Amino acid sequence: MTASLKSSSGFTLIEMVMAMLVLSVGLLGLLQSIQVALRHEQGNKVREEAVLLAEEQMNVLRLNPFDTHTTATRMIGGGLKKFSVVRTTRSLGETTSTSQLTVSVSWQFRNLTTTHQISTFKKI
């Protein structure tokens, strides 16, 4: 009589390697989604600062004479970010004393130039 001992409990080496492979792929996907979320968060912070700068410049434009082009630097997330500000005024006609005031703020983020523009009307 020969007795063979066969154990069916536990995991084989192949099963462990496959489980680790599936787990690794899942973790890599999670890390990629975190990276994308952080990139979008940075872009939103820059955009929010540009909007605040445009509103600030518009308020200055309503009150005082102005230069047509300036550069502003703001602190965002521990680093400085440069914004280009262009302010224009356009008369709406000879018979009216109303002008259109426009402020455009441009910035570069990840090699992409973006512009935010706001306009208002002012009686002179």
mmCIF file of N, CA and C in Angstrom:
data_model
loop_
_atom_site.group_PDB
_atom_site.id
_atom_site.type_symbol
_atom_site.label_atom_id
_atom_site.label_comp_id
_atom_site.label_asym_id
_atom_site.label_seq_id
_atom_site.Cartn_x
_atom_site.Cartn_y
_atom_site.Cartn_z
ATOM 1 N N MET A 1 0.799 -1.158 0.000
ATOM 2 C CA MET A 1 0.000 0.000 0.000
ATOM 3 C C MET A 1 0.865 1.255 0.000
ATOM 4 N N THR A 2 0.573 2.068 -0.898
ATOM 5 C CA THR A 2 1.256 3.358 -0.936
ATOM 6 C C THR A 2 0.241 4.456 -0.663
ATOM 7 N N ALA A 3 0.627 5.286 0.187
ATOM 8 C CA ALA A 3 -0.256 6.399 0.532
ATOM 9 C C ALA A 3 0.328 7.677 -0.067
ATOM 10 N N SER A 4 -0.476 8.350 -0.813
ATOM 11 C CA SER A 4 -0.023 9.626 -1.362
ATOM 12 C C SER A 4 -0.671 10.762 -0.579
ATOM 13 N N LEU A 5 0.167 11.675 -0.207
ATOM 14 C CA LEU A 5 -0.315 12.828 0.543
ATOM 15 C C LEU A 5 -0.489 14.001 -0.427
ATOM 16 N N LYS A 6 -1.683 14.388 -0.621
ATOM 17 C CA LYS A 6 -1.970 15.508 -1.512
ATOM 18 C C LYS A 6 -2.702 16.559 -0.704
ATOM 19 N N SER A 7 -2.134 17.726 -0.639
ATOM 20 C CA SER A 7 -2.748 18.803 0.130
ATOM 21 C C SER A 7 -3.440 19.757 -0.831
ATOM 22 N N SER A 8 -4.670 20.016 -0.587
ATOM 23 C CA SER A 8 -5.400 20.939 -1.454
ATOM 24 C C SER A 8 -5.637 22.280 -0.763
ATOM 25 N N SER A 9 -5.064 22.486 0.370
ATOM 26 C CA SER A 9 -5.250 23.767 1.047
ATOM 27 C C SER A 9 -4.062 24.684 0.732
ATOM 28 N N GLY A 10 -4.310 26.014 0.739
ATOM 29 C CA GLY A 10 -3.242 26.983 0.478
ATOM 30 C C GLY A 10 -3.231 27.416 -0.976
ATOM 31 N N PHE A 11 -2.294 28.324 -1.290
ATOM 32 C CA PHE A 11 -2.171 28.870 -2.630
ATOM 33 C C PHE A 11 -0.893 28.365 -3.269
ATOM 34 N N THR A 12 -0.942 28.206 -4.579
ATOM 35 C CA THR A 12 0.270 27.827 -5.308
ATOM 36 C C THR A 12 1.033 29.094 -5.668
ATOM 37 N N LEU A 13 2.236 28.925 -6.109
ATOM 38 C CA LEU A 13 3.073 30.065 -6.490
ATOM 39 C C LEU A 13 2.450 30.815 -7.669
ATOM 40 N N ILE A 14 1.898 30.117 -8.623
ATOM 41 C CA ILE A 14 1.273 30.745 -9.791
ATOM 42 C C ILE A 14 0.081 31.603 -9.352
ATOM 43 N N GLU A 15 -0.711 31.112 -8.440
ATOM 44 C CA GLU A 15 -1.859 31.875 -7.959
ATOM 45 C C GLU A 15 -1.410 33.151 -7.249
ATOM 46 N N MET A 16 -0.351 33.055 -6.488
ATOM 47 C CA MET A 16 0.155 34.242 -5.792
ATOM 48 C C MET A 16 0.690 35.279 -6.767
ATOM 49 N N VAL A 17 1.419 34.834 -7.777
ATOM 50 C CA VAL A 17 1.969 35.754 -8.778
ATOM 51 C C VAL A 17 0.835 36.442 -9.532
ATOM 52 N N MET A 18 -0.201 35.695 -9.903
ATOM 53 C CA MET A 18 -1.331 36.281 -10.625
ATOM 54 C C MET A 18 -2.083 37.277 -9.735
ATOM 55 N N ALA A 19 -2.258 36.965 -8.466
ATOM 56 C CA ALA A 19 -2.933 37.878 -7.548
ATOM 57 C C ALA A 19 -2.137 39.170 -7.391
ATOM 58 N N MET A 20 -0.810 39.052 -7.297
ATOM 59 C CA MET A 20 0.035 40.235 -7.189
ATOM 60 C C MET A 20 -0.016 41.071 -8.463
ATOM 61 N N LEU A 21 -0.086 40.421 -9.613
ATOM 62 C CA LEU A 21 -0.169 41.127 -10.893
ATOM 63 C C LEU A 21 -1.479 41.916 -10.984
ATOM 64 N N VAL A 22 -2.581 41.290 -10.622
ATOM 65 C CA VAL A 22 -3.879 41.974 -10.661
ATOM 66 C C VAL A 22 -3.894 43.139 -9.683
ATOM 67 N N LEU A 23 -3.365 42.950 -8.504
ATOM 68 C CA LEU A 23 -3.302 44.006 -7.505
ATOM 69 C C LEU A 23 -2.417 45.161 -7.982
ATOM 70 N N SER A 24 -1.291 44.849 -8.610
ATOM 71 C CA SER A 24 -0.384 45.882 -9.122
ATOM 72 C C SER A 24 -1.049 46.721 -10.200
ATOM 73 N N VAL A 25 -1.762 46.095 -11.114
ATOM 74 C CA VAL A 25 -2.444 46.827 -12.181
ATOM 75 C C VAL A 25 -3.507 47.751 -11.575
ATOM 76 N N GLY A 26 -4.237 47.268 -10.593
ATOM 77 C CA GLY A 26 -5.239 48.100 -9.927
ATOM 78 C C GLY A 26 -4.624 49.296 -9.226
ATOM 79 N N LEU A 27 -3.510 49.100 -8.555
ATOM 80 C CA LEU A 27 -2.845 50.200 -7.861
ATOM 81 C C LEU A 27 -2.274 51.228 -8.831
ATOM 82 N N LEU A 28 -1.746 50.755 -9.958
ATOM 83 C CA LEU A 28 -1.233 51.687 -10.965
ATOM 84 C C LEU A 28 -2.364 52.550 -11.524
ATOM 85 N N GLY A 29 -3.524 51.957 -11.739
ATOM 86 C CA GLY A 29 -4.680 52.728 -12.198
ATOM 87 C C GLY A 29 -5.097 53.771 -11.178
ATOM 88 N N LEU A 30 -5.065 53.417 -9.911
ATOM 89 C CA LEU A 30 -5.407 54.354 -8.847
ATOM 90 C C LEU A 30 -4.413 55.511 -8.801
ATOM 91 N N LEU A 31 -3.132 55.223 -8.918
ATOM 92 C CA LEU A 31 -2.114 56.269 -8.913
ATOM 93 C C LEU A 31 -2.283 57.217 -10.096
ATOM 94 N N GLN A 32 -2.628 56.671 -11.250
ATOM 95 C CA GLN A 32 -2.838 57.507 -12.437
ATOM 96 C C GLN A 32 -4.018 58.454 -12.218
ATOM 97 N N SER A 33 -5.093 57.956 -11.619
ATOM 98 C CA SER A 33 -6.253 58.822 -11.392
ATOM 99 C C SER A 33 -5.929 59.913 -10.373
ATOM 100 N N ILE A 34 -5.110 59.623 -9.389
ATOM 101 C CA ILE A 34 -4.689 60.647 -8.425
ATOM 102 C C ILE A 34 -3.859 61.722 -9.120
ATOM 103 N N GLN A 35 -2.980 61.312 -10.016
ATOM 104 C CA GLN A 35 -2.149 62.265 -10.752
ATOM 105 C C GLN A 35 -3.018 63.179 -11.619
ATOM 106 N N VAL A 36 -4.010 62.635 -12.281
ATOM 107 C CA VAL A 36 -4.909 63.439 -13.114
ATOM 108 C C VAL A 36 -5.688 64.430 -12.244
ATOM 109 N N ALA A 37 -6.165 63.981 -11.098
ATOM 110 C CA ALA A 37 -6.913 64.862 -10.192
ATOM 111 C C ALA A 37 -6.040 66.013 -9.703
ATOM 112 N N LEU A 38 -4.787 65.740 -9.369
ATOM 113 C CA LEU A 38 -3.878 66.798 -8.914
ATOM 114 C C LEU A 38 -3.595 67.807 -10.020
ATOM 115 N N ARG A 39 -3.436 67.329 -11.244
ATOM 116 C CA ARG A 39 -3.181 68.218 -12.376
ATOM 117 C C ARG A 39 -4.375 69.152 -12.592
ATOM 118 N N HIS A 40 -5.581 68.624 -12.502
ATOM 119 C CA HIS A 40 -6.767 69.460 -12.658
ATOM 120 C C HIS A 40 -6.900 70.462 -11.511
ATOM 121 N N GLU A 41 -6.546 70.050 -10.318
ATOM 122 C CA GLU A 41 -6.608 70.956 -9.175
ATOM 123 C C GLU A 41 -5.646 72.132 -9.357
ATOM 124 N N GLN A 42 -4.433 71.854 -9.853
ATOM 125 C CA GLN A 42 -3.473 72.930 -10.098
ATOM 126 C C GLN A 42 -4.000 73.897 -11.152
ATOM 127 N N GLY A 43 -4.556 73.351 -12.222
ATOM 128 C CA GLY A 43 -5.106 74.198 -13.278
ATOM 129 C C GLY A 43 -6.241 75.071 -12.774
ATOM 130 N N ASN A 44 -7.081 74.531 -11.917
ATOM 131 C CA ASN A 44 -8.187 75.303 -11.357
ATOM 132 C C ASN A 44 -7.698 76.409 -10.437
ATOM 133 N N LYS A 45 -6.622 76.151 -9.681
ATOM 134 C CA LYS A 45 -6.064 77.192 -8.816
ATOM 135 C C LYS A 45 -5.533 78.354 -9.654
ATOM 136 N N VAL A 46 -4.847 78.053 -10.731
ATOM 137 C CA VAL A 46 -4.305 79.101 -11.602
ATOM 138 C C VAL A 46 -5.450 79.886 -12.240
ATOM 139 N N ARG A 47 -6.473 79.188 -12.721
ATOM 140 C CA ARG A 47 -7.618 79.844 -13.343
ATOM 141 C C ARG A 47 -8.348 80.749 -12.337
ATOM 142 N N GLU A 48 -8.514 80.280 -11.118
ATOM 143 C CA GLU A 48 -9.178 81.075 -10.090
ATOM 144 C C GLU A 48 -8.386 82.348 -9.795
ATOM 145 N N GLU A 49 -7.084 82.240 -9.723
ATOM 146 C CA GLU A 49 -6.253 83.417 -9.469
ATOM 147 C C GLU A 49 -6.331 84.398 -10.638
ATOM 148 N N ALA A 50 -6.416 83.886 -11.872
ATOM 149 C CA ALA A 50 -6.536 84.755 -13.045
ATOM 150 C C ALA A 50 -7.865 85.509 -13.029
ATOM 151 N N VAL A 51 -8.924 84.844 -12.632
ATOM 152 C CA VAL A 51 -10.235 85.496 -12.550
ATOM 153 C C VAL A 51 -10.208 86.594 -11.492
ATOM 154 N N LEU A 52 -9.615 86.313 -10.339
ATOM 155 C CA LEU A 52 -9.505 87.339 -9.296
ATOM 156 C C LEU A 52 -8.679 88.528 -9.765
ATOM 157 N N LEU A 53 -7.600 88.249 -10.495
ATOM 158 C CA LEU A 53 -6.757 89.317 -11.028
ATOM 159 C C LEU A 53 -7.533 90.152 -12.045
ATOM 160 N N ALA A 54 -8.303 89.511 -12.906
ATOM 161 C CA ALA A 54 -9.097 90.236 -13.905
ATOM 162 C C ALA A 54 -10.122 91.141 -13.222
ATOM 163 N N GLU A 55 -10.777 90.635 -12.199
ATOM 164 C CA GLU A 55 -11.758 91.456 -11.483
ATOM 165 C C GLU A 55 -11.091 92.632 -10.776
ATOM 166 N N GLU A 56 -9.914 92.387 -10.207
ATOM 167 C CA GLU A 56 -9.174 93.462 -9.542
ATOM 168 C C GLU A 56 -8.776 94.542 -10.545
ATOM 169 N N GLN A 57 -8.280 94.117 -11.683
ATOM 170 C CA GLN A 57 -7.861 95.067 -12.716
ATOM 171 C C GLN A 57 -9.057 95.833 -13.283
ATOM 172 N N MET A 58 -10.207 95.170 -13.389
ATOM 173 C CA MET A 58 -11.406 95.847 -13.878
ATOM 174 C C MET A 58 -11.823 96.938 -12.909
ATOM 175 N N ASN A 59 -11.739 96.661 -11.610
ATOM 176 C CA ASN A 59 -12.077 97.686 -10.619
ATOM 177 C C ASN A 59 -11.124 98.867 -10.694
ATOM 178 N N VAL A 60 -9.837 98.602 -10.907
ATOM 179 C CA VAL A 60 -8.860 99.682 -11.076
ATOM 180 C C VAL A 60 -9.179 100.471 -12.342
ATOM 181 N N LEU A 61 -9.543 99.766 -13.402
ATOM 182 C CA LEU A 61 -9.841 100.393 -14.692
ATOM 183 C C LEU A 61 -11.061 101.308 -14.587
ATOM 184 N N ARG A 62 -12.037 100.923 -13.813
ATOM 185 C CA ARG A 62 -13.242 101.750 -13.656
ATOM 186 C C ARG A 62 -12.936 103.066 -12.944
ATOM 187 N N LEU A 63 -11.951 103.049 -12.061
ATOM 188 C CA LEU A 63 -11.692 104.225 -11.229
ATOM 189 C C LEU A 63 -10.630 105.169 -11.792
ATOM 190 N N ASN A 64 -9.612 104.640 -12.463
ATOM 191 C CA ASN A 64 -8.439 105.445 -12.819
ATOM 192 C C ASN A 64 -8.075 105.275 -14.289
ATOM 193 N N PRO A 65 -7.271 106.235 -14.806
ATOM 194 C CA PRO A 65 -6.646 105.989 -16.109
ATOM 195 C C PRO A 65 -5.696 104.800 -15.983
ATOM 196 N N PHE A 66 -5.311 104.218 -17.092
ATOM 197 C CA PHE A 66 -4.565 102.963 -16.997
ATOM 198 C C PHE A 66 -3.576 102.811 -18.128
ATOM 199 N N ASP A 67 -2.602 101.927 -17.920
ATOM 200 C CA ASP A 67 -1.716 101.480 -18.982
ATOM 201 C C ASP A 67 -2.460 100.379 -19.733
ATOM 202 N N THR A 68 -2.100 100.178 -20.990
ATOM 203 C CA THR A 68 -2.830 99.168 -21.760
ATOM 204 C C THR A 68 -2.324 97.763 -21.499
ATOM 205 N N HIS A 69 -1.066 97.600 -21.108
ATOM 206 C CA HIS A 69 -0.528 96.251 -20.924
ATOM 207 C C HIS A 69 0.359 96.223 -19.689
ATOM 208 N N THR A 70 0.109 95.276 -18.822
ATOM 209 C CA THR A 70 0.948 95.101 -17.638
ATOM 210 C C THR A 70 1.181 93.611 -17.418
ATOM 211 N N THR A 71 2.117 93.310 -16.549
ATOM 212 C CA THR A 71 2.363 91.935 -16.143
ATOM 213 C C THR A 71 2.214 91.861 -14.637
ATOM 214 N N ALA A 72 1.477 90.870 -14.184
ATOM 215 C CA ALA A 72 1.279 90.691 -12.750
ATOM 216 C C ALA A 72 1.808 89.323 -12.355
ATOM 217 N N THR A 73 2.405 89.242 -11.182
ATOM 218 C CA THR A 73 2.913 87.970 -10.672
ATOM 219 C C THR A 73 2.178 87.664 -9.379
ATOM 220 N N ARG A 74 1.650 86.466 -9.269
ATOM 221 C CA ARG A 74 0.905 86.056 -8.091
ATOM 222 C C ARG A 74 1.503 84.782 -7.519
ATOM 223 N N MET A 75 1.374 84.618 -6.208
ATOM 224 C CA MET A 75 1.832 83.408 -5.518
ATOM 225 C C MET A 75 0.709 82.378 -5.566
ATOM 226 N N ILE A 76 1.001 81.233 -6.143
ATOM 227 C CA ILE A 76 0.017 80.146 -6.221
ATOM 228 C C ILE A 76 0.695 78.863 -5.793
ATOM 229 N N GLY A 77 0.189 78.248 -4.748
ATOM 230 C CA GLY A 77 0.701 76.954 -4.306
ATOM 231 C C GLY A 77 2.178 76.958 -3.971
ATOM 232 N N GLY A 78 2.688 78.036 -3.433
ATOM 233 C CA GLY A 78 4.085 78.085 -3.036
ATOM 234 C C GLY A 78 5.024 78.563 -4.130
ATOM 235 N N GLY A 79 4.522 78.809 -5.346
ATOM 236 C CA GLY A 79 5.368 79.286 -6.430
ATOM 237 C C GLY A 79 4.767 80.515 -7.077
ATOM 238 N N LEU A 80 5.596 81.271 -7.781
ATOM 239 C CA LEU A 80 5.122 82.471 -8.458
ATOM 240 C C LEU A 80 4.616 82.113 -9.844
ATOM 241 N N LYS A 81 3.529 82.734 -10.258
ATOM 242 C CA LYS A 81 2.951 82.505 -11.578
ATOM 243 C C LYS A 81 2.776 83.856 -12.249
ATOM 244 N N LYS A 82 3.216 83.989 -13.505
ATOM 245 C CA LYS A 82 3.100 85.246 -14.231
ATOM 246 C C LYS A 82 1.812 85.259 -15.047
ATOM 247 N N PHE A 83 1.135 86.408 -14.988
ATOM 248 C CA PHE A 83 -0.063 86.640 -15.769
ATOM 249 C C PHE A 83 0.160 87.881 -16.618
ATOM 250 N N SER A 84 -0.289 87.857 -17.849
ATOM 251 C CA SER A 84 -0.242 89.028 -18.714
ATOM 252 C C SER A 84 -1.623 89.672 -18.694
ATOM 253 N N VAL A 85 -1.677 90.968 -18.404
ATOM 254 C CA VAL A 85 -2.937 91.692 -18.290
ATOM 255 C C VAL A 85 -3.001 92.735 -19.400
ATOM 256 N N VAL A 86 -4.067 92.696 -20.217
ATOM 257 C CA VAL A 86 -4.287 93.688 -21.268
ATOM 258 C C VAL A 86 -5.620 94.365 -20.981
ATOM 259 N N ARG A 87 -5.568 95.697 -20.844
ATOM 260 C CA ARG A 87 -6.767 96.478 -20.552
ATOM 261 C C ARG A 87 -7.050 97.386 -21.738
ATOM 262 N N THR A 88 -8.272 97.363 -22.225
ATOM 263 C CA THR A 88 -8.640 98.207 -23.362
ATOM 264 C C THR A 88 -9.937 98.940 -23.055
ATOM 265 N N THR A 89 -10.088 100.088 -23.708
ATOM 266 C CA THR A 89 -11.329 100.848 -23.632
ATOM 267 C C THR A 89 -11.737 101.212 -25.055
ATOM 268 N N ARG A 90 -13.035 101.164 -25.311
ATOM 269 C CA ARG A 90 -13.543 101.447 -26.653
ATOM 270 C C ARG A 90 -14.799 102.287 -26.510
ATOM 271 N N SER A 91 -14.801 103.435 -27.183
ATOM 272 C CA SER A 91 -15.969 104.306 -27.160
ATOM 273 C C SER A 91 -17.074 103.658 -27.984
ATOM 274 N N LEU A 92 -18.304 103.767 -27.504
ATOM 275 C CA LEU A 92 -19.423 103.133 -28.204
ATOM 276 C C LEU A 92 -20.082 104.045 -29.224
ATOM 277 N N GLY A 93 -19.530 105.227 -29.447
ATOM 278 C CA GLY A 93 -20.063 106.108 -30.486
ATOM 279 C C GLY A 93 -19.888 107.567 -30.144
ATOM 280 N N GLU A 94 -20.113 108.390 -31.150
ATOM 281 C CA GLU A 94 -19.952 109.834 -30.993
ATOM 282 C C GLU A 94 -21.064 110.430 -30.140
ATOM 283 N N THR A 95 -22.262 109.889 -30.239
ATOM 284 C CA THR A 95 -23.412 110.499 -29.571
ATOM 285 C C THR A 95 -23.565 110.049 -28.123
ATOM 286 N N THR A 96 -22.883 109.013 -27.724
ATOM 287 C CA THR A 96 -23.013 108.501 -26.366
ATOM 288 C C THR A 96 -21.718 108.706 -25.597
ATOM 289 N N SER A 97 -21.836 108.846 -24.307
ATOM 290 C CA SER A 97 -20.643 109.017 -23.480
ATOM 291 C C SER A 97 -20.303 107.715 -22.757
ATOM 292 N N THR A 98 -20.660 106.604 -23.362
ATOM 293 C CA THR A 98 -20.419 105.297 -22.756
ATOM 294 C C THR A 98 -19.250 104.613 -23.463
ATOM 295 N N SER A 99 -18.410 103.970 -22.660
ATOM 296 C CA SER A 99 -17.279 103.204 -23.204
ATOM 297 C C SER A 99 -17.355 101.766 -22.716
ATOM 298 N N GLN A 100 -16.817 100.886 -23.531
ATOM 299 C CA GLN A 100 -16.708 99.482 -23.117
ATOM 300 C C GLN A 100 -15.296 99.259 -22.595
ATOM 301 N N LEU A 101 -15.188 98.743 -21.377
ATOM 302 C CA LEU A 101 -13.904 98.438 -20.759
ATOM 303 C C LEU A 101 -13.709 96.935 -20.775
ATOM 304 N N THR A 102 -12.536 96.497 -21.210
ATOM 305 C CA THR A 102 -12.246 95.068 -21.302
ATOM 306 C C THR A 102 -10.906 94.782 -20.641
ATOM 307 N N VAL A 103 -10.883 93.724 -19.834
ATOM 308 C CA VAL A 103 -9.645 93.249 -19.212
ATOM 309 C C VAL A 103 -9.447 91.804 -19.634
ATOM 310 N N SER A 104 -8.279 91.513 -20.222
ATOM 311 C CA SER A 104 -7.923 90.146 -20.598
ATOM 312 C C SER A 104 -6.706 89.717 -19.793
ATOM 313 N N VAL A 105 -6.801 88.565 -19.156
ATOM 314 C CA VAL A 105 -5.692 88.013 -18.378
ATOM 315 C C VAL A 105 -5.278 86.702 -19.041
ATOM 316 N N SER A 106 -4.011 86.602 -19.412
ATOM 317 C CA SER A 106 -3.494 85.390 -20.056
ATOM 318 C C SER A 106 -2.429 84.764 -19.171
ATOM 319 N N TRP A 107 -2.345 83.441 -19.210
ATOM 320 C CA TRP A 107 -1.334 82.722 -18.452
ATOM 321 C C TRP A 107 -1.007 81.432 -19.179
ATOM 322 N N GLN A 108 0.117 80.869 -18.825
ATOM 323 C CA GLN A 108 0.552 79.614 -19.421
ATOM 324 C C GLN A 108 0.615 78.550 -18.337
ATOM 325 N N PHE A 109 0.008 77.390 -18.634
ATOM 326 C CA PHE A 109 0.003 76.269 -17.703
ATOM 327 C C PHE A 109 0.170 75.003 -18.510
ATOM 328 N N ARG A 110 1.239 74.277 -18.236
ATOM 329 C CA ARG A 110 1.562 73.035 -18.944
ATOM 330 C C ARG A 110 1.617 73.257 -20.465
ATOM 331 N N ASN A 111 2.344 74.293 -20.870
ATOM 332 C CA ASN A 111 2.574 74.643 -22.274
ATOM 333 C C ASN A 111 1.292 74.957 -23.036
ATOM 334 N N LEU A 112 0.267 75.414 -22.323
ATOM 335 C CA LEU A 112 -0.990 75.805 -22.949
ATOM 336 C C LEU A 112 -1.332 77.205 -22.467
ATOM 337 N N THR A 113 -1.499 78.140 -23.403
ATOM 338 C CA THR A 113 -1.848 79.507 -23.047
ATOM 339 C C THR A 113 -3.362 79.626 -22.970
ATOM 340 N N THR A 114 -3.833 80.183 -21.854
ATOM 341 C CA THR A 114 -5.260 80.347 -21.621
ATOM 342 C C THR A 114 -5.532 81.815 -21.335
ATOM 343 N N THR A 115 -6.694 82.300 -21.757
ATOM 344 C CA THR A 115 -7.067 83.692 -21.547
ATOM 345 C C THR A 115 -8.447 83.763 -20.912
ATOM 346 N N HIS A 116 -8.578 84.664 -19.937
ATOM 347 C CA HIS A 116 -9.867 84.960 -19.321
ATOM 348 C C HIS A 116 -10.145 86.427 -19.586
ATOM 349 N N GLN A 117 -11.333 86.739 -20.106
ATOM 350 C CA GLN A 117 -11.652 88.108 -20.475
ATOM 351 C C GLN A 117 -12.968 88.524 -19.826
ATOM 352 N N ILE A 118 -12.981 89.735 -19.267
ATOM 353 C CA ILE A 118 -14.218 90.297 -18.733
ATOM 354 C C ILE A 118 -14.416 91.686 -19.309
ATOM 355 N N SER A 119 -15.681 92.098 -19.444
ATOM 356 C CA SER A 119 -16.010 93.409 -20.002
ATOM 357 C C SER A 119 -17.094 94.058 -19.166
ATOM 358 N N THR A 120 -17.108 95.386 -19.226
ATOM 359 C CA THR A 120 -18.164 96.159 -18.574
ATOM 360 C C THR A 120 -18.322 97.459 -19.343
ATOM 361 N N PHE A 121 -19.362 98.198 -19.020
ATOM 362 C CA PHE A 121 -19.606 99.496 -19.646
ATOM 363 C C PHE A 121 -19.488 100.589 -18.602
ATOM 364 N N LYS A 122 -18.987 101.770 -19.035
ATOM 365 C CA LYS A 122 -18.771 102.874 -18.112
ATOM 366 C C LYS A 122 -19.207 104.161 -18.784
ATOM 367 N N LYS A 123 -19.993 104.938 -18.047
ATOM 368 C CA LYS A 123 -20.349 106.273 -18.526
ATOM 369 C C LYS A 123 -19.251 107.233 -18.166
ATOM 370 N N ILE A 124 -18.810 108.001 -19.133
ATOM 371 C CA ILE A 124 -17.692 108.915 -18.900
ATOM 372 C C ILE A 124 -18.217 110.312 -18.629
#
